[in-house]
Amino acid sequence: MNRIFNVNVYDCLAFFTCCLLFGQVRPSAIYGDYNGYWVSQSNTGYVTSRDNNNLIGLTVNGVTYATGVNDVALTSHGISPVFENYRAFPTSFSVSSTAANFLVGMPRYINGIEQTQAVAPSLSCDTPLGYYLRDGEHGLNLGTAVFNIPKQELAFYVNVLADINPNCINDDIPDIIVTQVGAPSSSYDIFKFTDLNGNTIGVEKQINFSSVTPSGLALWNFYSAGSCPHMYYTPNGFSNTTRDVRVLTFKLSDFGITSLNYTDAVKFIQVLSGDSDVAFSAYSTNSMSLYCLESAVTSGTALNTQTGITTLGRGGAENDNWPMVRKGGYLALESTKKPFVPTRVSTAGLANITNPVEGMMVYDTTDNCLKVYVNATIGWKCYNRKTCP
């Protein structure tokens, strides 16, 4: 987002960059849950979202894909989508910029209540800025973002990528969704997969978002991102103004990912232009699965852990202040002799677990590994990577 707000309408993807593949696609329509059900365009133009707005679907090449956020909202309005499941890439970043246009963006209304300078949300200083890139259902909220993120590599934690599903490389279904929700400059954002050493796998995609036709419109408030507390930002007509919403989709094959090189692609990178306004970047959980998510947050004040089991006889505030001293947890277990034993089940016995949910864990006694349930397409996967690369 730059400081000029008279944004023209541009021709869709009217740019050329040599030596790149041209597979990225702007959805012809995007759907959200603003006011229960929101479509990006109508016969009279854009419908402005004024509150939180989670992406529930998008139409690409004539096919509508549900994101898994609210499939019923689509089907109840006569949409027959392909049922997919998208989630925002977990990420974090830390900058010390005090630039006036480095801002956290929030919707003008939250739960129907207008947010003004006098009635404003409490943006905690303990909340990392990366949170606003994965806020909302599945992290797909188009109504929260960080604007004018200083130029840097934003490493989405695909360096914790468990697997790229090779069956999804050429299936013509969008694998990655990226957003730009401000007034972009003519600078390029770069998207790419890399190996462990930072070498590009396949090809990178250079995107000039100012050449991408908007897909919607949103009404924003802005808060200073470079200071804390994050003060409501009013100069130069920032807050209570609209910005265009731009969305692009990619397939894995757009990046030159193939059956020969996909195992080397262990990190997804967005090289920010310095004017990038990011709501989220997301991936299909059918195409990729993640192990760990992100580095632990070490800033702010961690709350006490209130529940614990110990064999060392030192529980309670009068005895070493345990488990409260183990900050930031839900449950603390402590012993020098007693291990934690998760549910044990054979590979065949996994079929007896009805309605498994994402993140469920068991120990597979056939494969001799701790398994995590990813989703209905991928199923149970061994959690056997020792560390994040």
XYZ file of C-alpha atoms in Angstrom:
389
model
C 0.000 0.000 0.000
C 1.528 3.308 -0.988
C 0.383 6.766 0.035
C -1.711 7.402 -3.099
C -5.269 6.199 -2.834
C -6.737 6.912 -6.289
C -6.333 3.377 -7.573
C -7.102 2.754 -11.247
C -8.565 -0.444 -12.658
C -5.867 -2.473 -14.388
C -5.987 -5.150 -17.025
C -5.785 -8.607 -15.496
C -2.209 -9.870 -15.384
C -1.078 -7.444 -18.099
C 2.608 -7.926 -17.533
C 5.455 -9.960 -18.954
C 8.496 -11.361 -17.233
C 10.871 -13.400 -19.354
C 11.988 -16.865 -18.393
C 8.986 -17.479 -16.087
C 5.941 -19.695 -16.330
C 2.589 -17.898 -16.557
C 0.263 -20.146 -14.624
C -0.945 -17.872 -11.838
C -4.662 -17.160 -12.100
C -6.836 -14.387 -10.717
C -10.133 -15.896 -9.502
C -13.128 -14.639 -11.433
C -15.048 -14.523 -8.134
C -14.233 -14.832 -4.455
C -16.700 -15.648 -1.682
C -16.580 -14.692 1.983
C -18.611 -14.940 5.173
C -19.036 -11.176 5.662
C -22.669 -10.684 6.773
C -23.086 -14.450 6.455
C -22.426 -14.614 2.708
C -20.472 -12.262 0.476
C -19.607 -12.378 -3.226
C -16.859 -10.139 -4.504
C -18.805 -8.652 -7.383
C -22.380 -7.946 -8.361
C -23.986 -6.488 -11.458
C -23.440 -3.021 -10.049
C -19.819 -3.437 -8.973
C -17.876 -4.419 -5.903
C -19.627 -5.214 -2.637
C -17.553 -3.598 0.097
C -16.864 -5.795 3.118
C -16.853 -3.749 6.328
C -16.241 -6.440 8.949
C -14.238 -9.633 9.310
C -14.478 -11.617 6.096
C -13.119 -15.150 5.915
C -12.535 -16.557 2.443
C -14.979 -19.437 1.956
C -14.571 -20.062 -1.767
C -13.129 -18.905 -5.069
C -13.853 -19.536 -8.735
C -10.840 -20.382 -10.901
C -11.106 -21.262 -14.593
C -14.856 -21.705 -14.244
C -14.666 -24.063 -11.242
C -15.575 -22.956 -7.707
C -13.493 -24.394 -4.877
C -14.649 -24.359 -1.247
C -11.901 -23.490 1.226
C -13.349 -25.597 4.052
C -14.197 -22.541 6.174
C -17.968 -22.601 5.628
C -19.034 -24.999 2.888
C -22.704 -24.748 3.894
C -22.765 -21.027 3.113
C -21.804 -21.852 -0.473
C -24.128 -24.795 -1.025
C -27.089 -23.022 0.564
C -26.692 -20.254 -2.027
C -26.820 -22.627 -4.973
C -23.060 -23.101 -5.385
C -21.845 -26.650 -6.109
C -18.138 -26.392 -5.283
C -15.241 -28.771 -5.347
C -14.619 -29.318 -1.639
C -11.020 -28.405 -0.847
C -9.328 -27.375 2.394
C -7.013 -24.357 2.573
C -5.087 -22.945 5.515
C -2.885 -19.932 5.949
C 0.813 -20.659 6.054
C 2.059 -20.169 9.612
C 4.668 -17.449 9.622
C 6.237 -14.780 11.770
C 8.388 -11.746 11.167
C 10.023 -9.092 13.271
C 10.969 -5.609 12.096
C 11.849 -2.357 13.803
C 10.454 -0.015 11.152
C 8.914 3.229 12.365
C 7.696 4.209 8.897
C 4.386 6.054 9.063
C 2.750 3.698 6.571
C 3.821 0.464 8.319
C 0.401 -0.462 9.667
C -1.809 -3.196 11.050
C -5.095 -3.226 9.165
C -8.378 -4.141 10.862
C -11.976 -3.926 9.605
C -13.893 -0.739 10.318
C -16.593 -2.813 12.026
C -15.978 -5.762 14.337
C -19.019 -7.910 15.074
C -21.147 -5.080 13.711
C -19.705 -2.427 16.046
C -17.975 0.507 14.379
C -14.402 0.970 15.522
C -13.466 4.626 15.893
C -10.648 6.429 17.633
C -12.766 6.324 20.786
C -14.086 2.782 20.305
C -11.147 0.726 19.089
C -10.050 -2.907 19.482
C -7.316 -3.711 21.937
C -4.295 -4.782 19.881
C -2.020 -6.431 22.402
C 1.693 -5.736 22.271
C 2.165 -9.426 23.087
C 0.541 -10.417 19.783
C 3.237 -10.979 17.125
C 2.675 -9.221 13.810
C 2.661 -12.588 12.073
C -0.663 -13.301 13.793
C -2.402 -10.836 11.486
C -1.259 -12.939 8.500
C -3.080 -16.005 9.812
C -6.070 -14.551 11.640
C -9.599 -15.895 11.280
C -11.069 -19.251 10.303
C -8.262 -21.398 8.880
C -6.252 -18.147 8.937
C -8.155 -16.921 5.857
C -9.486 -13.577 7.111
C -9.390 -10.999 4.305
C -10.232 -8.321 6.882
C -6.959 -8.303 8.847
C -3.532 -7.656 7.365
C -0.181 -5.951 7.742
C 0.441 -3.112 5.304
C 3.752 -1.939 3.808
C 5.809 -4.690 5.385
C 9.459 -3.623 4.975
C 11.355 -5.337 2.182
C 12.489 -8.771 3.321
C 12.129 -12.474 2.736
C 8.965 -13.684 4.412
C 9.621 -17.360 5.005
C 6.392 -19.282 5.255
C 7.107 -22.301 7.350
C 7.204 -24.800 4.575
C 10.701 -25.425 5.850
C 8.644 -27.694 8.087
C 6.966 -29.232 5.087
C 6.198 -32.857 5.761
C 5.213 -33.785 2.221
C 4.195 -32.416 -1.124
C 1.592 -34.811 -2.430
C 2.895 -35.734 -5.932
C -0.638 -36.629 -7.032
C -1.584 -32.962 -6.707
C 1.216 -31.503 -8.842
C -0.686 -31.752 -12.134
C -4.303 -32.038 -10.995
C -5.274 -28.498 -12.142
C -6.549 -27.576 -8.645
C -5.117 -24.406 -7.015
C -2.456 -25.325 -4.445
C -1.505 -21.867 -3.142
C -3.500 -18.646 -2.632
C -1.808 -15.254 -2.131
C -3.297 -11.871 -1.295
C -2.590 -8.155 -1.694
C -5.144 -5.964 0.066
C -3.776 -2.433 -0.281
C -2.767 -0.056 -3.059
C 0.325 -1.760 -4.500
C 3.245 -0.043 -6.164
C 4.822 -1.231 -9.405
C 7.434 -3.223 -7.471
C 7.474 -6.999 -7.699
C 6.807 -9.586 -5.024
C 8.612 -12.861 -5.666
C 7.240 -16.289 -4.733
C 9.331 -19.439 -4.872
C 10.135 -22.826 -3.409
C 13.669 -23.450 -2.206
C 15.742 -26.331 -0.935
C 17.496 -26.520 2.432
C 20.316 -24.279 1.175
C 18.028 -21.588 -0.225
C 18.396 -22.599 -3.866
C 15.277 -22.121 -5.972
C 13.549 -25.356 -6.924
C 11.877 -24.993 -10.312
C 11.203 -21.343 -11.105
C 10.270 -18.256 -9.141
C 7.177 -16.182 -9.847
C 7.537 -12.398 -10.011
C 4.216 -10.655 -9.454
C 3.459 -6.987 -9.994
C 0.210 -6.735 -8.042
C -0.574 -3.313 -9.505
C -1.169 -5.168 -12.793
C -3.687 -7.544 -11.228
C -7.376 -6.642 -11.475
C -8.938 -6.322 -7.986
C -11.356 -8.999 -6.813
C -13.160 -7.028 -4.126
C -13.210 -4.019 -1.839
C -12.849 -3.660 1.945
C -13.256 -0.843 4.467
C -10.278 -0.569 6.826
C -9.007 0.987 9.997
C -5.259 1.279 10.480
C -3.041 1.065 13.540
C 0.654 1.806 13.800
C 2.582 -1.458 13.483
C 5.983 -0.008 14.322
C 5.131 1.114 17.847
C 3.383 -0.262 20.848
C 0.675 0.255 21.830
C -0.575 0.174 18.244
C -2.288 3.532 18.024
C -5.332 4.189 15.816
C -3.942 5.870 12.712
C -5.759 8.917 11.347
C -3.333 11.128 9.336
C -3.847 11.629 5.610
C -7.188 9.888 5.545
C -5.917 6.413 6.380
C -8.528 4.948 8.716
C -12.134 4.482 7.553
C -11.047 4.240 3.908
C -11.366 1.433 1.373
C -8.708 -0.637 -0.371
C -8.895 -3.120 -3.210
C -8.612 -6.832 -2.464
C -6.429 -8.787 -4.880
C -6.178 -12.570 -4.901
C -4.047 -14.878 -7.044
C -3.845 -18.659 -7.141
C -0.985 -20.938 -8.156
C -0.594 -24.591 -8.912
C 2.552 -26.398 -7.830
C 3.404 -26.909 -11.479
C 3.444 -23.120 -11.979
C 6.639 -23.121 -9.935
C 8.156 -25.893 -12.010
C 7.540 -28.450 -9.274
C 7.626 -31.928 -10.805
C 7.659 -35.561 -9.765
C 11.462 -35.393 -10.027
C 12.162 -32.387 -7.787
C 9.233 -32.073 -5.358
C 11.085 -33.763 -2.484
C 13.716 -30.986 -2.599
C 11.130 -28.209 -2.167
C 11.172 -27.699 1.606
C 10.551 -23.952 2.008
C 8.093 -21.490 0.464
C 9.344 -17.896 0.300
C 7.696 -14.573 -0.455
C 10.241 -11.847 -1.156
C 8.358 -8.706 -0.178
C 8.670 -5.596 -2.328
C 8.512 -3.146 0.583
C 4.965 -2.116 -0.380
C 3.361 -5.508 0.254
C 0.004 -5.568 2.048
C -0.579 -9.165 3.064
C -3.765 -10.632 4.543
C -2.512 -14.221 4.209
C -0.819 -16.719 1.943
C -2.455 -20.140 2.058
C -1.901 -23.701 0.930
C -4.111 -26.690 0.127
C -3.839 -29.308 2.852
C -4.526 -31.915 0.171
C -1.370 -30.817 -1.656
C 0.915 -30.274 1.327
C 1.130 -31.246 4.959
C 3.057 -29.558 7.741
C 4.798 -30.936 10.802
C 5.730 -28.231 13.295
C 4.443 -24.745 12.712
C 6.739 -21.966 13.775
C 9.392 -20.862 16.193
C 8.203 -20.351 19.751
C 7.150 -16.829 20.671
C 9.689 -15.523 23.169
C 8.382 -11.967 23.595
C 5.656 -10.809 25.926
C 4.538 -12.248 29.259
C 3.657 -15.958 29.276
C 0.843 -17.044 31.564
C 1.273 -19.620 34.309
C 0.653 -23.275 33.554
C -2.176 -24.173 35.908
C -2.362 -27.986 35.620
C 0.451 -30.443 36.160
C 1.310 -34.033 37.079
C 4.606 -34.653 38.836
C 6.302 -37.651 40.455
C 8.865 -35.418 42.135
C 6.585 -34.280 44.943
C 6.990 -30.573 44.359
C 3.594 -29.364 43.195
C 2.014 -26.208 44.561
C 2.856 -22.570 45.087
C 4.598 -23.324 48.411
C 6.859 -25.934 46.855
C 8.971 -24.513 44.000
C 5.926 -22.793 42.484
C 5.276 -25.779 40.200
C 3.624 -26.117 37.657
C 3.069 -22.358 37.475
C 6.777 -21.857 36.826
C 6.400 -23.791 33.552
C 5.086 -20.790 31.666
C 2.745 -20.723 28.722
C 1.420 -24.294 28.763
C -1.909 -26.030 29.269
C -0.494 -29.105 31.009
C 2.928 -29.858 32.519
C 4.197 -33.419 33.046
C 7.319 -34.041 35.109
C 9.223 -37.165 36.080
C 12.707 -38.638 35.974
C 11.411 -42.205 35.632
C 7.871 -42.141 34.251
C 7.374 -41.463 30.505
C 4.316 -40.130 28.745
C 2.585 -42.946 26.807
C 0.112 -41.886 24.084
C -2.641 -44.130 22.784
C -1.103 -47.201 21.123
C -2.799 -48.768 18.110
C -1.819 -50.883 15.099
C -1.993 -49.539 11.544
C -5.072 -51.666 10.932
C -6.598 -50.390 14.166
C -6.490 -46.793 12.926
C -9.625 -47.584 10.923
C -11.467 -48.016 14.234
C -10.902 -44.352 15.118
C -14.109 -42.774 13.834
C -14.262 -39.125 12.821
C -10.574 -38.315 13.421
C -9.714 -34.632 13.580
C -6.664 -32.792 12.295
C -3.783 -32.917 14.766
C -4.929 -36.101 16.525
C -1.937 -38.208 17.615
C -1.387 -41.921 18.339
C 1.558 -44.304 18.453
C 1.388 -46.799 15.567
C 2.691 -50.120 16.883
C 2.977 -51.553 13.359
C 5.049 -48.749 11.829
C 6.721 -47.945 15.177
C 6.211 -44.206 14.931
C 4.140 -41.405 16.404
C 1.421 -40.607 13.858
C -0.520 -37.385 13.275
C -3.855 -37.233 11.466
C -3.505 -34.652 8.665
C -6.841 -34.743 6.814
C -9.192 -37.114 5.002
C -7.073 -37.110 1.853
C -3.658 -37.666 3.425
C -4.772 -39.597 6.507
C -2.277 -40.597 9.197
C 1.399 -39.666 8.717
C 4.437 -40.654 10.737
C 5.871 -37.774 12.715
C 9.449 -38.864 12.225
C 11.365 -35.806 11.101
C 13.781 -35.028 13.931
C 13.851 -31.244 13.578
C 12.678 -28.497 11.302
C 15.261 -28.189 8.478
